[in-house]
Amino acid sequence: SSDLTPTGAIQFLDGSNILSTQTVSGAGSASFSTSALAIGSHTITANYQPTGTFGVSTASLIEVINGDTTSTALACQPNPINIGSTAVFTATVTSANGTPSGSISFTDNGASLGTQNLLSGAANLSYISAVAGTHKIIANYTPTGFFAASSANCSEVVNVLPTMSTLTVAPPTSTYGSPITLTATVSPATLPGPSTPTGVVTFYNGASAIGTDTLVGGVATLVPGTLSSGSYNLTCMYSGSSIYATSNCNPVPITVNAAPTALTLSSSKNPTTYLGTVTFTAHLTSNGLSAGAGNAIHLSING
């Protein structure tokens, strides 16, 4: 019977906000259309306001409004860079339904680098890093209006700074037993550098390590143990640091000459008598030092 068909009105709400009130049709229904809901989740409620002998009732649902799909691209240039050099990160956001607005938040391995507003769908950020390694850069798009969020990432490689190591040997020609001094100087290959290189230098005689020293003011020195007479090819290697790259020194040839000697001869009795005993002593010195005992020669002569 038509008497059982409810009459009255339906009030539509978004949360507590009234959207519209519509009269119940002869089929017992009411409809309301809108395109004004913001992006996000909405609790939509329909409250029945009856006439006649019908009781009130209510119904609700969750309406999810998604933003228009966007795509974010991230350009990291140049890549790689050295510590202290500048890269520029450019994020571009596009959509099939217009030019997105909003902002881009940039992070470096999870740490915030800053937020830039989109201008004509793009945002730029200048970047300087003091930490070598691979940095994961993420650009997160936070939309305004009816656009959906999106993100992009790149891997920016930051290299340690190149260095130049130079070896000097003094004196370049030596005599066995005389000390020599090896001096390594390490400097940034591109001046000026952000700081003076620190770390350790290892010194080599050919392929064999002969000692190490820690840089002080970019300089390391070594006075090696006594080298035998002969020709040598000395070099060194800087081990690098968190800022500076390793580098090899130039090889330096040196010559160690044999130590000069002096020989003296003495007699225990000169003159002596026939058949008397005389001792001859030869004494060897080198660089003013005794090089060893001489030989004593005994000769008996009848006097």
PDB file of C-alpha atoms in Angstrom:
ATOM      1  CA  SER A   1       0.000   0.000   0.000  1.00  0.00           C
ATOM      2  CA  SER A   2       1.221   3.542  -0.753  1.00  0.00           C
ATOM      3  CA  ASP A   3       0.441   4.384   2.848  1.00  0.00           C
ATOM      4  CA  LEU A   4       3.592   2.406   3.764  1.00  0.00           C
ATOM      5  CA  THR A   5       5.897   4.533   1.611  1.00  0.00           C
ATOM      6  CA  PRO A   6       7.755   7.011   3.856  1.00  0.00           C
ATOM      7  CA  THR A   7       7.446  10.693   3.110  1.00  0.00           C
ATOM      8  CA  GLY A   8       9.408  13.666   4.363  1.00  0.00           C
ATOM      9  CA  ALA A   9      12.986  14.773   3.725  1.00  0.00           C
ATOM     10  CA  ILE A  10      16.571  13.507   3.928  1.00  0.00           C
ATOM     11  CA  GLN A  11      19.287  15.771   5.378  1.00  0.00           C
ATOM     12  CA  PHE A  12      22.824  15.044   4.082  1.00  0.00           C
ATOM     13  CA  LEU A  13      25.835  15.984   6.264  1.00  0.00           C
ATOM     14  CA  ASP A  14      29.597  15.879   5.927  1.00  0.00           C
ATOM     15  CA  GLY A  15      30.612  15.373   9.535  1.00  0.00           C
ATOM     16  CA  SER A  16      28.611  18.102  11.273  1.00  0.00           C
ATOM     17  CA  ASN A  17      28.324  20.289   8.164  1.00  0.00           C
ATOM     18  CA  ILE A  18      24.941  20.217   6.448  1.00  0.00           C
ATOM     19  CA  LEU A  19      25.376  19.647   2.731  1.00  0.00           C
ATOM     20  CA  SER A  20      21.760  19.592   1.530  1.00  0.00           C
ATOM     21  CA  THR A  21      18.171  18.632   2.424  1.00  0.00           C
ATOM     22  CA  GLN A  22      16.219  16.726  -0.219  1.00  0.00           C
ATOM     23  CA  THR A  23      12.509  15.674  -0.332  1.00  0.00           C
ATOM     24  CA  VAL A  24      11.854  11.961  -0.283  1.00  0.00           C
ATOM     25  CA  SER A  25      10.528  10.815  -3.643  1.00  0.00           C
ATOM     26  CA  GLY A  26       7.605   8.535  -4.253  1.00  0.00           C
ATOM     27  CA  ALA A  27      10.038   5.627  -4.333  1.00  0.00           C
ATOM     28  CA  GLY A  28      11.149   6.452  -0.788  1.00  0.00           C
ATOM     29  CA  SER A  29      14.544   7.874  -1.734  1.00  0.00           C
ATOM     30  CA  ALA A  30      16.392  11.161  -2.014  1.00  0.00           C
ATOM     31  CA  SER A  31      19.647  11.997  -3.824  1.00  0.00           C
ATOM     32  CA  PHE A  32      22.273  14.701  -3.559  1.00  0.00           C
ATOM     33  CA  SER A  33      25.252  15.261  -5.882  1.00  0.00           C
ATOM     34  CA  THR A  34      28.385  17.342  -5.193  1.00  0.00           C
ATOM     35  CA  SER A  35      31.911  17.810  -6.532  1.00  0.00           C
ATOM     36  CA  ALA A  36      32.998  20.128  -3.721  1.00  0.00           C
ATOM     37  CA  LEU A  37      34.319  17.581  -1.225  1.00  0.00           C
ATOM     38  CA  ALA A  38      37.954  18.125  -0.288  1.00  0.00           C
ATOM     39  CA  ILE A  39      40.584  15.419  -0.715  1.00  0.00           C
ATOM     40  CA  GLY A  40      40.550  12.979   2.199  1.00  0.00           C
ATOM     41  CA  SER A  41      38.071  10.832   4.130  1.00  0.00           C
ATOM     42  CA  HIS A  42      34.573  12.161   4.825  1.00  0.00           C
ATOM     43  CA  THR A  43      31.894  10.774   7.145  1.00  0.00           C
ATOM     44  CA  ILE A  44      28.679  11.272   5.148  1.00  0.00           C
ATOM     45  CA  THR A  45      25.448  10.977   7.163  1.00  0.00           C
ATOM     46  CA  ALA A  46      21.845  10.847   5.902  1.00  0.00           C
ATOM     47  CA  ASN A  47      19.210  11.786   8.515  1.00  0.00           C
ATOM     48  CA  TYR A  48      15.546  11.002   7.691  1.00  0.00           C
ATOM     49  CA  GLN A  49      13.124  13.746   8.761  1.00  0.00           C
ATOM     50  CA  PRO A  50       9.711  12.043   8.517  1.00  0.00           C
ATOM     51  CA  THR A  51       6.171  13.289   8.017  1.00  0.00           C
ATOM     52  CA  GLY A  52       3.055  11.419   9.035  1.00  0.00           C
ATOM     53  CA  THR A  53       3.439   8.323  11.111  1.00  0.00           C
ATOM     54  CA  PHE A  54       6.991   7.332  10.132  1.00  0.00           C
ATOM     55  CA  GLY A  55       9.881   7.263  12.590  1.00  0.00           C
ATOM     56  CA  VAL A  56      13.244   8.918  12.217  1.00  0.00           C
ATOM     57  CA  SER A  57      16.240   6.914  11.008  1.00  0.00           C
ATOM     58  CA  THR A  58      19.837   7.563  10.018  1.00  0.00           C
ATOM     59  CA  ALA A  59      22.623   6.010   7.925  1.00  0.00           C
ATOM     60  CA  SER A  60      26.274   6.883   7.323  1.00  0.00           C
ATOM     61  CA  LEU A  61      29.271   5.906   5.250  1.00  0.00           C
ATOM     62  CA  ILE A  62      32.929   6.893   4.749  1.00  0.00           C
ATOM     63  CA  GLU A  63      33.537   8.597   1.420  1.00  0.00           C
ATOM     64  CA  VAL A  64      37.221   8.767   0.337  1.00  0.00           C
ATOM     65  CA  ILE A  65      38.137  11.569  -2.057  1.00  0.00           C
ATOM     66  CA  ASN A  66      41.444  10.957  -3.847  1.00  0.00           C
ATOM     67  CA  GLY A  67      43.429  13.751  -5.448  1.00  0.00           C
ATOM     68  CA  ASP A  68      44.286  13.811  -9.105  1.00  0.00           C
ATOM     69  CA  THR A  69      47.266  11.557  -9.769  1.00  0.00           C
ATOM     70  CA  THR A  70      50.608  13.336 -10.007  1.00  0.00           C
ATOM     71  CA  SER A  71      54.089  12.269 -11.032  1.00  0.00           C
ATOM     72  CA  THR A  72      57.242  13.734  -9.465  1.00  0.00           C
ATOM     73  CA  ALA A  73      60.625  13.623 -11.204  1.00  0.00           C
ATOM     74  CA  LEU A  74      63.910  14.549  -9.496  1.00  0.00           C
ATOM     75  CA  ALA A  75      67.081  15.676 -11.296  1.00  0.00           C
ATOM     76  CA  CYS A  76      70.342  15.804  -9.287  1.00  0.00           C
ATOM     77  CA  GLN A  77      73.049  17.644 -11.219  1.00  0.00           C
ATOM     78  CA  PRO A  78      75.965  17.464 -11.434  1.00  0.00           C
ATOM     79  CA  ASN A  79      76.499  13.944 -10.179  1.00  0.00           C
ATOM     80  CA  PRO A  80      78.968  13.049  -8.746  1.00  0.00           C
ATOM     81  CA  ILE A  81      80.399  16.067  -6.937  1.00  0.00           C
ATOM     82  CA  ASN A  82      83.367  16.590  -4.619  1.00  0.00           C
ATOM     83  CA  ILE A  83      83.056  17.578  -0.972  1.00  0.00           C
ATOM     84  CA  GLY A  84      82.416  21.324  -0.838  1.00  0.00           C
ATOM     85  CA  SER A  85      81.059  21.530  -4.394  1.00  0.00           C
ATOM     86  CA  THR A  86      77.447  22.424  -5.190  1.00  0.00           C
ATOM     87  CA  ALA A  87      74.734  20.292  -6.758  1.00  0.00           C
ATOM     88  CA  VAL A  88      71.241  21.493  -7.647  1.00  0.00           C
ATOM     89  CA  PHE A  89      68.206  19.276  -7.046  1.00  0.00           C
ATOM     90  CA  THR A  90      65.246  20.038  -9.307  1.00  0.00           C
ATOM     91  CA  ALA A  91      61.856  18.439  -8.592  1.00  0.00           C
ATOM     92  CA  THR A  92      59.154  18.653 -11.271  1.00  0.00           C
ATOM     93  CA  VAL A  93      55.540  17.646 -10.579  1.00  0.00           C
ATOM     94  CA  THR A  94      53.092  16.956 -13.416  1.00  0.00           C
ATOM     95  CA  SER A  95      49.425  15.958 -13.696  1.00  0.00           C
ATOM     96  CA  ALA A  96      47.028  15.250 -16.517  1.00  0.00           C
ATOM     97  CA  ASN A  97      44.578  17.783 -15.033  1.00  0.00           C
ATOM     98  CA  GLY A  98      46.619  20.930 -14.728  1.00  0.00           C
ATOM     99  CA  THR A  99      49.795  22.295 -13.169  1.00  0.00           C
ATOM    100  CA  PRO A 100      50.151  21.077  -9.577  1.00  0.00           C
ATOM    101  CA  SER A 101      50.710  23.540  -6.734  1.00  0.00           C
ATOM    102  CA  GLY A 102      52.096  22.942  -3.262  1.00  0.00           C
ATOM    103  CA  SER A 103      55.601  22.324  -1.987  1.00  0.00           C
ATOM    104  CA  ILE A 104      58.545  19.915  -2.167  1.00  0.00           C
ATOM    105  CA  SER A 105      60.352  18.670   0.950  1.00  0.00           C
ATOM    106  CA  PHE A 106      63.908  17.459   0.282  1.00  0.00           C
ATOM    107  CA  THR A 107      65.717  14.932   2.508  1.00  0.00           C
ATOM    108  CA  ASP A 108      69.281  13.561   2.496  1.00  0.00           C
ATOM    109  CA  ASN A 109      69.470   9.995   3.853  1.00  0.00           C
ATOM    110  CA  GLY A 110      66.386  10.871   5.924  1.00  0.00           C
ATOM    111  CA  ALA A 111      67.653  14.230   7.224  1.00  0.00           C
ATOM    112  CA  SER A 112      65.701  17.309   6.182  1.00  0.00           C
ATOM    113  CA  LEU A 113      67.352  19.646   3.687  1.00  0.00           C
ATOM    114  CA  GLY A 114      64.459  22.110   3.471  1.00  0.00           C
ATOM    115  CA  THR A 115      61.136  22.789   1.773  1.00  0.00           C
ATOM    116  CA  GLN A 116      60.572  24.795  -1.396  1.00  0.00           C
ATOM    117  CA  ASN A 117      57.281  25.959  -2.917  1.00  0.00           C
ATOM    118  CA  LEU A 118      56.430  24.855  -6.430  1.00  0.00           C
ATOM    119  CA  LEU A 119      56.669  27.498  -9.118  1.00  0.00           C
ATOM    120  CA  SER A 120      55.063  26.441 -12.408  1.00  0.00           C
ATOM    121  CA  GLY A 121      55.230  22.869 -11.140  1.00  0.00           C
ATOM    122  CA  ALA A 122      58.947  22.880 -10.219  1.00  0.00           C
ATOM    123  CA  ALA A 123      61.135  23.526  -7.166  1.00  0.00           C
ATOM    124  CA  ASN A 124      64.936  23.804  -6.841  1.00  0.00           C
ATOM    125  CA  LEU A 125      67.346  23.291  -3.930  1.00  0.00           C
ATOM    126  CA  SER A 126      71.103  23.955  -3.844  1.00  0.00           C
ATOM    127  CA  TYR A 127      73.119  21.291  -2.014  1.00  0.00           C
ATOM    128  CA  ILE A 128      76.637  21.215  -0.526  1.00  0.00           C
ATOM    129  CA  SER A 129      77.817  18.181   1.448  1.00  0.00           C
ATOM    130  CA  ALA A 130      80.831  17.779   3.742  1.00  0.00           C
ATOM    131  CA  VAL A 131      80.315  14.008   4.005  1.00  0.00           C
ATOM    132  CA  ALA A 132      81.659  11.677   1.319  1.00  0.00           C
ATOM    133  CA  GLY A 133      79.603   8.718   0.143  1.00  0.00           C
ATOM    134  CA  THR A 134      76.303   7.966  -1.584  1.00  0.00           C
ATOM    135  CA  HIS A 135      73.428  10.199  -0.475  1.00  0.00           C
ATOM    136  CA  LYS A 136      69.808   9.132  -1.094  1.00  0.00           C
ATOM    137  CA  ILE A 137      67.953  12.329  -1.926  1.00  0.00           C
ATOM    138  CA  ILE A 138      64.130  12.179  -1.732  1.00  0.00           C
ATOM    139  CA  ALA A 139      61.743  14.859  -2.972  1.00  0.00           C
ATOM    140  CA  ASN A 140      58.282  14.556  -1.355  1.00  0.00           C
ATOM    141  CA  TYR A 141      55.454  16.517  -2.986  1.00  0.00           C
ATOM    142  CA  THR A 142      52.859  17.968  -0.569  1.00  0.00           C
ATOM    143  CA  PRO A 143      49.882  19.102  -2.655  1.00  0.00           C
ATOM    144  CA  THR A 144      47.399  21.912  -2.369  1.00  0.00           C
ATOM    145  CA  GLY A 145      44.018  21.910  -4.114  1.00  0.00           C
ATOM    146  CA  PHE A 146      42.848  18.662  -5.677  1.00  0.00           C
ATOM    147  CA  PHE A 147      46.213  17.018  -6.443  1.00  0.00           C
ATOM    148  CA  ALA A 148      47.569  13.827  -4.903  1.00  0.00           C
ATOM    149  CA  ALA A 149      50.951  13.488  -3.222  1.00  0.00           C
ATOM    150  CA  SER A 150      53.898  11.822  -4.988  1.00  0.00           C
ATOM    151  CA  SER A 151      57.663  11.513  -4.580  1.00  0.00           C
ATOM    152  CA  ALA A 152      60.914  10.780  -6.385  1.00  0.00           C
ATOM    153  CA  ASN A 153      64.512  10.074  -5.407  1.00  0.00           C
ATOM    154  CA  CYS A 154      68.069  10.038  -6.719  1.00  0.00           C
ATOM    155  CA  SER A 155      71.477   8.889  -5.458  1.00  0.00           C
ATOM    156  CA  GLU A 156      73.939  11.768  -5.256  1.00  0.00           C
ATOM    157  CA  VAL A 157      77.569  10.638  -4.981  1.00  0.00           C
ATOM    158  CA  VAL A 158      79.914  12.902  -3.004  1.00  0.00           C
ATOM    159  CA  ASN A 159      83.621  12.160  -3.485  1.00  0.00           C
ATOM    160  CA  VAL A 160      86.567  13.012  -1.253  1.00  0.00           C
ATOM    161  CA  LEU A 161      88.851  15.736  -2.577  1.00  0.00           C
ATOM    162  CA  PRO A 162      91.859  14.747  -4.694  1.00  0.00           C
ATOM    163  CA  THR A 163      95.316  15.335  -3.229  1.00  0.00           C
ATOM    164  CA  MET A 164      98.873  15.778  -4.455  1.00  0.00           C
ATOM    165  CA  SER A 165     101.774  14.191  -2.521  1.00  0.00           C
ATOM    166  CA  THR A 166     105.399  15.176  -3.058  1.00  0.00           C
ATOM    167  CA  LEU A 167     108.509  13.465  -1.668  1.00  0.00           C
ATOM    168  CA  THR A 168     111.903  15.078  -1.161  1.00  0.00           C
ATOM    169  CA  VAL A 169     115.055  13.331   0.087  1.00  0.00           C
ATOM    170  CA  ALA A 170     117.981  15.190   1.631  1.00  0.00           C
ATOM    171  CA  PRO A 171     120.733  14.768   0.786  1.00  0.00           C
ATOM    172  CA  PRO A 172     120.088  13.083  -2.589  1.00  0.00           C
ATOM    173  CA  THR A 173     123.544  11.485  -2.457  1.00  0.00           C
ATOM    174  CA  SER A 174     124.755  10.078   0.842  1.00  0.00           C
ATOM    175  CA  THR A 175     127.533   8.062   2.380  1.00  0.00           C
ATOM    176  CA  TYR A 176     126.978   4.855   4.312  1.00  0.00           C
ATOM    177  CA  GLY A 177     126.418   5.710   7.974  1.00  0.00           C
ATOM    178  CA  SER A 178     125.226   9.254   7.298  1.00  0.00           C
ATOM    179  CA  PRO A 179     121.544   9.992   8.003  1.00  0.00           C
ATOM    180  CA  ILE A 180     119.056  10.971   5.294  1.00  0.00           C
ATOM    181  CA  THR A 181     115.668  12.656   5.787  1.00  0.00           C
ATOM    182  CA  LEU A 182     112.520  11.839   3.791  1.00  0.00           C
ATOM    183  CA  THR A 183     109.901  14.610   3.710  1.00  0.00           C
ATOM    184  CA  ALA A 184     106.384  14.121   2.314  1.00  0.00           C
ATOM    185  CA  THR A 185     104.172  17.132   1.631  1.00  0.00           C
ATOM    186  CA  VAL A 186     100.433  16.523   1.013  1.00  0.00           C
ATOM    187  CA  SER A 187      98.181  19.289  -0.321  1.00  0.00           C
ATOM    188  CA  PRO A 188      94.763  19.567  -2.000  1.00  0.00           C
ATOM    189  CA  ALA A 189      95.058  19.005  -5.743  1.00  0.00           C
ATOM    190  CA  THR A 190      92.706  21.927  -6.298  1.00  0.00           C
ATOM    191  CA  LEU A 191      93.454  24.991  -4.207  1.00  0.00           C
ATOM    192  CA  PRO A 192      92.216  26.284  -1.932  1.00  0.00           C
ATOM    193  CA  GLY A 193      91.023  23.231   0.001  1.00  0.00           C
ATOM    194  CA  PRO A 194      88.596  23.391   2.934  1.00  0.00           C
ATOM    195  CA  SER A 195      91.372  22.365   5.338  1.00  0.00           C
ATOM    196  CA  THR A 196      94.935  21.045   5.559  1.00  0.00           C
ATOM    197  CA  PRO A 197      95.109  17.280   4.845  1.00  0.00           C
ATOM    198  CA  THR A 198      95.482  15.026   7.882  1.00  0.00           C
ATOM    199  CA  GLY A 199      96.296  11.343   8.190  1.00  0.00           C
ATOM    200  CA  VAL A 200      99.266   9.022   7.804  1.00  0.00           C
ATOM    201  CA  VAL A 201     102.035   8.758   5.197  1.00  0.00           C
ATOM    202  CA  THR A 202     103.829   5.447   4.601  1.00  0.00           C
ATOM    203  CA  PHE A 203     107.344   5.589   3.160  1.00  0.00           C
ATOM    204  CA  TYR A 204     108.706   2.882   0.843  1.00  0.00           C
ATOM    205  CA  ASN A 205     112.039   1.639  -0.426  1.00  0.00           C
ATOM    206  CA  GLY A 206     110.878   0.091  -3.657  1.00  0.00           C
ATOM    207  CA  ALA A 207     107.916  -2.092  -2.661  1.00  0.00           C
ATOM    208  CA  SER A 208     109.006  -2.447   0.985  1.00  0.00           C
ATOM    209  CA  ALA A 209     107.592  -0.149   3.670  1.00  0.00           C
ATOM    210  CA  ILE A 210     110.337   1.430   5.765  1.00  0.00           C
ATOM    211  CA  GLY A 211     108.281   3.583   8.137  1.00  0.00           C
ATOM    212  CA  THR A 212     105.256   5.843   8.710  1.00  0.00           C
ATOM    213  CA  ASP A 213     104.587   9.304  10.069  1.00  0.00           C
ATOM    214  CA  THR A 214     101.484  11.363  10.866  1.00  0.00           C
ATOM    215  CA  LEU A 215     100.932  14.572   8.920  1.00  0.00           C
ATOM    216  CA  VAL A 216     101.382  17.799  10.848  1.00  0.00           C
ATOM    217  CA  GLY A 217     100.485  20.859   8.835  1.00  0.00           C
ATOM    218  CA  GLY A 218     100.405  18.663   5.758  1.00  0.00           C
ATOM    219  CA  VAL A 219     103.995  17.429   6.255  1.00  0.00           C
ATOM    220  CA  ALA A 220     105.371  14.032   7.374  1.00  0.00           C
ATOM    221  CA  THR A 221     109.038  13.109   7.817  1.00  0.00           C
ATOM    222  CA  LEU A 222     111.099   9.977   8.311  1.00  0.00           C
ATOM    223  CA  VAL A 223     114.758   9.335   9.061  1.00  0.00           C
ATOM    224  CA  PRO A 224     115.166   5.675   8.064  1.00  0.00           C
ATOM    225  CA  GLY A 225     117.699   3.243   9.458  1.00  0.00           C
ATOM    226  CA  THR A 226     121.111   3.004   7.868  1.00  0.00           C
ATOM    227  CA  LEU A 227     120.981   2.022   4.213  1.00  0.00           C
ATOM    228  CA  SER A 228     123.746  -0.099   2.756  1.00  0.00           C
ATOM    229  CA  SER A 229     125.748   1.377  -0.081  1.00  0.00           C
ATOM    230  CA  GLY A 230     123.934   1.180  -3.407  1.00  0.00           C
ATOM    231  CA  SER A 231     121.130   2.793  -5.421  1.00  0.00           C
ATOM    232  CA  TYR A 232     117.549   3.074  -4.132  1.00  0.00           C
ATOM    233  CA  ASN A 233     114.152   4.236  -5.356  1.00  0.00           C
ATOM    234  CA  LEU A 234     112.240   5.870  -2.484  1.00  0.00           C
ATOM    235  CA  THR A 235     108.559   6.804  -2.551  1.00  0.00           C
ATOM    236  CA  CYS A 236     105.551   7.230  -0.250  1.00  0.00           C
ATOM    237  CA  MET A 237     101.749   6.993  -0.110  1.00  0.00           C
ATOM    238  CA  TYR A 238      99.203   9.186   1.696  1.00  0.00           C
ATOM    239  CA  SER A 239      96.446   7.060   3.290  1.00  0.00           C
ATOM    240  CA  GLY A 240      93.679   9.662   2.891  1.00  0.00           C
ATOM    241  CA  SER A 241      91.009  10.905   5.313  1.00  0.00           C
ATOM    242  CA  SER A 242      87.253  11.498   5.504  1.00  0.00           C
ATOM    243  CA  ILE A 243      87.776  14.619   3.375  1.00  0.00           C
ATOM    244  CA  TYR A 244      90.822  13.868   1.219  1.00  0.00           C
ATOM    245  CA  ALA A 245      91.618  11.009  -1.175  1.00  0.00           C
ATOM    246  CA  THR A 246      94.740   8.852  -1.110  1.00  0.00           C
ATOM    247  CA  SER A 247      97.661   9.761  -3.364  1.00  0.00           C
ATOM    248  CA  ASN A 248     101.107   8.440  -4.222  1.00  0.00           C
ATOM    249  CA  CYS A 249     104.336  10.414  -3.970  1.00  0.00           C
ATOM    250  CA  ASN A 250     106.742  10.817  -6.821  1.00  0.00           C
ATOM    251  CA  PRO A 251     109.618   8.260  -6.699  1.00  0.00           C
ATOM    252  CA  VAL A 252     113.006   9.727  -5.767  1.00  0.00           C
ATOM    253  CA  PRO A 253     116.219   7.872  -6.701  1.00  0.00           C
ATOM    254  CA  ILE A 254     119.136   8.193  -4.269  1.00  0.00           C
ATOM    255  CA  THR A 255     122.661   6.825  -4.099  1.00  0.00           C
ATOM    256  CA  VAL A 256     124.413   5.700  -0.915  1.00  0.00           C
ATOM    257  CA  ASN A 257     128.158   5.586  -1.412  1.00  0.00           C
ATOM    258  CA  ALA A 258     130.519   3.242   0.420  1.00  0.00           C
ATOM    259  CA  ALA A 259     132.055   4.818   3.501  1.00  0.00           C
ATOM    260  CA  PRO A 260     135.665   5.975   2.937  1.00  0.00           C
ATOM    261  CA  THR A 261     138.352   4.299   5.016  1.00  0.00           C
ATOM    262  CA  ALA A 262     141.849   5.223   6.252  1.00  0.00           C
ATOM    263  CA  LEU A 263     144.555   2.756   7.196  1.00  0.00           C
ATOM    264  CA  THR A 264     147.528   3.505   9.470  1.00  0.00           C
ATOM    265  CA  LEU A 265     150.517   1.293  10.209  1.00  0.00           C
ATOM    266  CA  SER A 266     152.683   1.458  13.332  1.00  0.00           C
ATOM    267  CA  SER A 267     155.699  -0.373  14.733  1.00  0.00           C
ATOM    268  CA  SER A 268     156.224  -1.256  18.373  1.00  0.00           C
ATOM    269  CA  LYS A 269     160.005  -0.646  18.100  1.00  0.00           C
ATOM    270  CA  ASN A 270     161.692   1.270  15.401  1.00  0.00           C
ATOM    271  CA  PRO A 271     164.607   0.915  15.068  1.00  0.00           C
ATOM    272  CA  THR A 272     165.123  -2.406  16.700  1.00  0.00           C
ATOM    273  CA  THR A 273     168.021  -4.881  17.043  1.00  0.00           C
ATOM    274  CA  TYR A 274     168.641  -7.895  14.964  1.00  0.00           C
ATOM    275  CA  LEU A 275     166.586 -10.865  16.174  1.00  0.00           C
ATOM    276  CA  GLY A 276     164.604  -8.551  18.420  1.00  0.00           C
ATOM    277  CA  THR A 277     160.795  -8.817  18.352  1.00  0.00           C
ATOM    278  CA  VAL A 278     158.797  -6.058  16.709  1.00  0.00           C
ATOM    279  CA  THR A 279     154.984  -5.810  16.345  1.00  0.00           C
ATOM    280  CA  PHE A 280     153.393  -4.119  13.354  1.00  0.00           C
ATOM    281  CA  THR A 281     149.799  -2.859  13.874  1.00  0.00           C
ATOM    282  CA  ALA A 282     147.439  -1.842  11.034  1.00  0.00           C
ATOM    283  CA  HIS A 283     144.528   0.351  12.253  1.00  0.00           C
ATOM    284  CA  LEU A 284     141.426   0.969  10.066  1.00  0.00           C
ATOM    285  CA  THR A 285     139.039   3.946  10.514  1.00  0.00           C
ATOM    286  CA  SER A 286     135.935   5.155   8.647  1.00  0.00           C
ATOM    287  CA  ASN A 287     134.237   8.565   9.074  1.00  0.00           C
ATOM    288  CA  GLY A 288     136.554   9.196  12.006  1.00  0.00           C
ATOM    289  CA  LEU A 289     135.437   6.048  13.831  1.00  0.00           C
ATOM    290  CA  SER A 290     137.329   2.840  14.410  1.00  0.00           C
ATOM    291  CA  ALA A 291     136.269   0.269  11.869  1.00  0.00           C
ATOM    292  CA  GLY A 292     137.911  -2.654  13.580  1.00  0.00           C
ATOM    293  CA  ALA A 293     141.186  -3.891  15.128  1.00  0.00           C
ATOM    294  CA  GLY A 294     144.286  -4.033  12.980  1.00  0.00           C
ATOM    295  CA  ASN A 295     146.431  -7.099  12.495  1.00  0.00           C
ATOM    296  CA  ALA A 296     149.542  -7.448  14.691  1.00  0.00           C
ATOM    297  CA  ILE A 297     152.504  -9.002  12.894  1.00  0.00           C
ATOM    298  CA  HIS A 298     155.268 -10.436  15.062  1.00  0.00           C
ATOM    299  CA  LEU A 299     158.711 -10.806  13.600  1.00  0.00           C
ATOM    300  CA  SER A 300     161.737 -12.070  15.590  1.00  0.00           C
ATOM    301  CA  ILE A 301     165.112 -10.885  14.522  1.00  0.00           C
ATOM    302  CA  ASN A 302     168.351 -12.096  16.087  1.00  0.00           C
ATOM    303  CA  GLY A 303     170.329  -9.191  17.498  1.00  0.00           C
TER     304      GLY A 303
END
